[in-house]
Amino acid sequence: MTTDLTAVGDTGLLDTLQHEVALFARRAEQTRLGGVGQVRNSMDRAAYLLLNRLDKEGPMGVKALAASMGIDSSTVTRQVAPLVDTGLVKRTSHPEDGRAVVLQLSPRGQARLEEVRASRRQLMAELTHDWAPEERDAFCALLTRFNGALSARMAGHDRADS
């Protein structure tokens, strides 16, 4: 059973929170939080998240990649195609089942991802340069928690729709 926080909570605070989240989403999409310098706005969100996942989890098939990202396999297939075309991702045969295809970050993709990460780290440093270390830690922890709650909610809705 869930509690209706809008009935017991501070609706003014909740209104401010939803407004600030909406602003953040718009600004993040407008800038793509792409970083600074030449790299700014040079990699879209979908490409970044796919490359990042392949880097962190290693080579995997489309279905596994889609499941780990909480998106549809057809979406992954569509988003990976330009990454393969530009040489950032390689398609290889599965080592145990030669008929299956595995997606893998290419050396070029690894270099590009590192370039984008460095640029984005620089942007984060600039945006939070006057924050105390504990403020950065708290913001990161709370944003991670918020994203986890959103993911859990979406996973619950996906199960309810099935």
mmCIF file of C-alpha atoms in Angstrom:
data_model
loop_
_atom_site.group_PDB
_atom_site.id
_atom_site.type_symbol
_atom_site.label_atom_id
_atom_site.label_comp_id
_atom_site.label_asym_id
_atom_site.label_seq_id
_atom_site.Cartn_x
_atom_site.Cartn_y
_atom_site.Cartn_z
ATOM 1 C CA MET A 1 0.000 0.000 0.000
ATOM 2 C CA THR A 2 1.384 3.396 -0.943
ATOM 3 C CA THR A 3 0.721 6.639 0.823
ATOM 4 C CA ASP A 4 -0.533 9.584 -1.182
ATOM 5 C CA LEU A 5 2.261 12.022 -0.367
ATOM 6 C CA THR A 6 0.378 14.865 -2.009
ATOM 7 C CA ALA A 7 -2.271 14.550 0.701
ATOM 8 C CA VAL A 8 0.133 14.485 3.653
ATOM 9 C CA GLY A 9 3.176 16.217 2.195
ATOM 10 C CA ASP A 10 4.070 19.746 1.309
ATOM 11 C CA THR A 11 2.375 20.266 -2.061
ATOM 12 C CA GLY A 12 4.412 23.437 -2.557
ATOM 13 C CA LEU A 13 7.621 21.437 -2.233
ATOM 14 C CA LEU A 14 6.304 18.727 -4.552
ATOM 15 C CA ASP A 15 5.258 21.367 -7.094
ATOM 16 C CA THR A 16 8.731 22.898 -6.947
ATOM 17 C CA LEU A 17 10.349 19.471 -7.274
ATOM 18 C CA GLN A 18 8.315 18.457 -10.327
ATOM 19 C CA HIS A 19 8.968 21.851 -11.936
ATOM 20 C CA GLU A 20 12.729 21.657 -11.295
ATOM 21 C CA VAL A 21 12.857 18.088 -12.650
ATOM 22 C CA ALA A 22 11.017 19.244 -15.790
ATOM 23 C CA LEU A 23 13.458 22.137 -16.222
ATOM 24 C CA PHE A 24 16.421 19.826 -15.673
ATOM 25 C CA ALA A 25 15.114 17.360 -18.275
ATOM 26 C CA ARG A 26 14.611 20.125 -20.826
ATOM 27 C CA ARG A 27 18.001 21.719 -20.209
ATOM 28 C CA ALA A 28 19.767 18.379 -20.191
ATOM 29 C CA GLU A 29 18.185 17.505 -23.525
ATOM 30 C CA GLN A 30 18.887 20.952 -25.001
ATOM 31 C CA THR A 31 22.543 20.815 -24.051
ATOM 32 C CA ARG A 32 22.710 17.017 -23.956
ATOM 33 C CA LEU A 33 24.960 17.770 -21.011
ATOM 34 C CA GLY A 34 27.504 17.226 -23.733
ATOM 35 C CA GLY A 35 30.488 18.707 -22.064
ATOM 36 C CA VAL A 36 32.744 21.502 -23.127
ATOM 37 C CA GLY A 37 34.844 22.442 -26.126
ATOM 38 C CA GLN A 38 34.797 20.519 -29.392
ATOM 39 C CA VAL A 39 33.103 17.503 -27.826
ATOM 40 C CA ARG A 40 30.051 19.463 -26.648
ATOM 41 C CA ASN A 41 26.794 18.169 -28.145
ATOM 42 C CA SER A 42 28.686 15.631 -30.209
ATOM 43 C CA MET A 43 27.078 12.440 -28.896
ATOM 44 C CA ASP A 44 23.390 11.967 -28.327
ATOM 45 C CA ARG A 45 22.002 10.494 -25.136
ATOM 46 C CA ALA A 46 21.066 7.121 -26.632
ATOM 47 C CA ALA A 47 24.515 6.592 -28.134
ATOM 48 C CA TYR A 48 26.240 7.596 -24.907
ATOM 49 C CA LEU A 49 24.132 5.273 -22.782
ATOM 50 C CA LEU A 50 24.596 2.318 -25.169
ATOM 51 C CA LEU A 51 28.362 2.796 -25.427
ATOM 52 C CA ASN A 52 28.626 3.275 -21.681
ATOM 53 C CA ARG A 53 26.668 0.065 -21.000
ATOM 54 C CA LEU A 54 28.811 -1.958 -23.418
ATOM 55 C CA ASP A 55 31.930 -0.542 -21.784
ATOM 56 C CA LYS A 56 30.781 -1.364 -18.256
ATOM 57 C CA GLU A 57 29.183 -4.769 -18.928
ATOM 58 C CA GLY A 58 31.181 -6.027 -21.901
ATOM 59 C CA PRO A 59 30.027 -7.595 -25.160
ATOM 60 C CA MET A 60 26.420 -8.783 -25.260
ATOM 61 C CA GLY A 61 23.549 -9.545 -27.557
ATOM 62 C CA VAL A 62 20.789 -7.134 -28.467
ATOM 63 C CA LYS A 63 18.255 -8.760 -26.117
ATOM 64 C CA ALA A 64 20.629 -8.671 -23.152
ATOM 65 C CA LEU A 65 21.564 -5.061 -23.893
ATOM 66 C CA ALA A 66 17.901 -4.079 -24.168
ATOM 67 C CA ALA A 67 17.055 -5.863 -20.915
ATOM 68 C CA SER A 68 19.936 -4.257 -19.041
ATOM 69 C CA MET A 69 18.829 -0.817 -20.227
ATOM 70 C CA GLY A 70 15.126 -1.412 -19.665
ATOM 71 C CA ILE A 71 14.196 -0.707 -23.290
ATOM 72 C CA ASP A 72 12.809 -2.651 -26.234
ATOM 73 C CA SER A 73 15.070 -4.808 -28.436
ATOM 74 C CA SER A 74 13.823 -3.044 -31.551
ATOM 75 C CA THR A 75 14.867 0.285 -30.020
ATOM 76 C CA VAL A 76 18.359 -1.045 -29.301
ATOM 77 C CA THR A 77 18.632 -2.409 -32.842
ATOM 78 C CA ARG A 78 17.635 0.967 -34.282
ATOM 79 C CA GLN A 79 19.989 2.911 -31.967
ATOM 80 C CA VAL A 80 22.959 0.582 -32.501
ATOM 81 C CA ALA A 81 22.816 0.688 -36.316
ATOM 82 C CA PRO A 82 24.464 4.120 -36.695
ATOM 83 C CA LEU A 83 27.044 3.179 -34.050
ATOM 84 C CA VAL A 84 27.997 0.139 -36.116
ATOM 85 C CA ASP A 85 28.005 2.223 -39.325
ATOM 86 C CA THR A 86 30.411 4.743 -37.787
ATOM 87 C CA GLY A 87 32.663 2.057 -36.355
ATOM 88 C CA LEU A 88 31.977 2.738 -32.680
ATOM 89 C CA VAL A 89 30.417 -0.690 -32.115
ATOM 90 C CA LYS A 90 31.381 -4.011 -33.692
ATOM 91 C CA ARG A 91 29.062 -6.910 -34.418
ATOM 92 C CA THR A 92 30.770 -10.224 -33.796
ATOM 93 C CA SER A 93 29.701 -13.842 -33.570
ATOM 94 C CA HIS A 94 28.881 -15.223 -30.153
ATOM 95 C CA PRO A 95 31.820 -17.387 -29.012
ATOM 96 C CA GLU A 96 29.544 -20.321 -28.058
ATOM 97 C CA ASP A 97 26.824 -19.932 -30.703
ATOM 98 C CA GLY A 98 28.203 -18.677 -34.014
ATOM 99 C CA ARG A 99 24.682 -17.881 -35.244
ATOM 100 C CA ALA A 100 24.097 -15.303 -32.510
ATOM 101 C CA VAL A 101 25.400 -11.745 -32.829
ATOM 102 C CA VAL A 102 27.203 -9.970 -30.020
ATOM 103 C CA LEU A 103 27.661 -6.214 -29.826
ATOM 104 C CA GLN A 104 31.023 -4.976 -28.635
ATOM 105 C CA LEU A 105 32.603 -1.578 -28.141
ATOM 106 C CA SER A 106 35.279 -1.089 -30.804
ATOM 107 C CA PRO A 107 38.646 0.527 -30.010
ATOM 108 C CA ARG A 108 37.361 3.606 -31.835
ATOM 109 C CA GLY A 109 34.185 3.524 -29.739
ATOM 110 C CA GLN A 110 36.221 3.189 -26.547
ATOM 111 C CA ALA A 111 38.359 6.205 -27.493
ATOM 112 C CA ARG A 112 35.300 8.261 -28.421
ATOM 113 C CA LEU A 113 33.513 7.328 -25.204
ATOM 114 C CA GLU A 114 36.544 8.356 -23.143
ATOM 115 C CA GLU A 115 36.687 11.682 -24.998
ATOM 116 C CA VAL A 116 33.005 12.364 -24.286
ATOM 117 C CA ARG A 117 33.328 11.269 -20.657
ATOM 118 C CA ALA A 118 36.279 13.606 -20.119
ATOM 119 C CA SER A 119 34.340 16.493 -21.637
ATOM 120 C CA ARG A 120 31.290 15.749 -19.510
ATOM 121 C CA ARG A 121 33.425 15.441 -16.373
ATOM 122 C CA GLN A 122 34.820 18.881 -17.162
ATOM 123 C CA LEU A 123 31.293 20.275 -17.524
ATOM 124 C CA MET A 124 30.238 18.731 -14.203
ATOM 125 C CA ALA A 125 33.332 20.237 -12.569
ATOM 126 C CA GLU A 126 32.498 23.665 -13.991
ATOM 127 C CA LEU A 127 28.835 23.508 -12.975
ATOM 128 C CA THR A 128 29.668 22.471 -9.412
ATOM 129 C CA HIS A 129 32.987 24.289 -8.932
ATOM 130 C CA ASP A 130 31.667 26.312 -6.001
ATOM 131 C CA TRP A 131 29.985 23.355 -4.276
ATOM 132 C CA ALA A 132 31.497 21.778 -1.202
ATOM 133 C CA PRO A 133 32.598 18.147 -1.674
ATOM 134 C CA GLU A 134 29.811 16.982 0.644
ATOM 135 C CA GLU A 135 27.265 18.880 -1.492
ATOM 136 C CA ARG A 136 28.508 17.092 -4.618
ATOM 137 C CA ASP A 137 28.339 13.756 -2.774
ATOM 138 C CA ALA A 138 24.824 14.454 -1.489
ATOM 139 C CA PHE A 139 23.574 15.597 -4.905
ATOM 140 C CA CYS A 140 25.050 12.530 -6.584
ATOM 141 C CA ALA A 141 23.581 10.192 -3.971
ATOM 142 C CA LEU A 142 20.138 11.790 -4.171
ATOM 143 C CA LEU A 143 20.112 11.888 -7.974
ATOM 144 C CA THR A 144 21.178 8.228 -8.074
ATOM 145 C CA ARG A 145 18.399 7.381 -5.619
ATOM 146 C CA PHE A 146 15.862 9.410 -7.641
ATOM 147 C CA ASN A 147 16.885 7.656 -10.885
ATOM 148 C CA GLY A 148 16.650 4.293 -9.127
ATOM 149 C CA ALA A 149 13.125 5.094 -7.979
ATOM 150 C CA LEU A 150 12.158 6.094 -11.526
ATOM 151 C CA SER A 151 13.653 2.870 -12.910
ATOM 152 C CA ALA A 152 11.844 0.758 -10.335
ATOM 153 C CA ARG A 153 8.582 2.520 -11.108
ATOM 154 C CA MET A 154 9.015 1.961 -14.838
ATOM 155 C CA ALA A 155 9.883 -1.713 -14.261
ATOM 156 C CA GLY A 156 6.729 -2.056 -12.147
ATOM 157 C CA HIS A 157 4.606 -0.437 -14.860
ATOM 158 C CA ASP A 158 6.126 -2.713 -17.479
ATOM 159 C CA ARG A 159 5.188 -5.779 -15.400
ATOM 160 C CA ALA A 160 1.678 -4.407 -14.785
ATOM 161 C CA ASP A 161 1.177 -3.885 -18.541
ATOM 162 C CA SER A 162 2.181 -7.476 -19.352
#
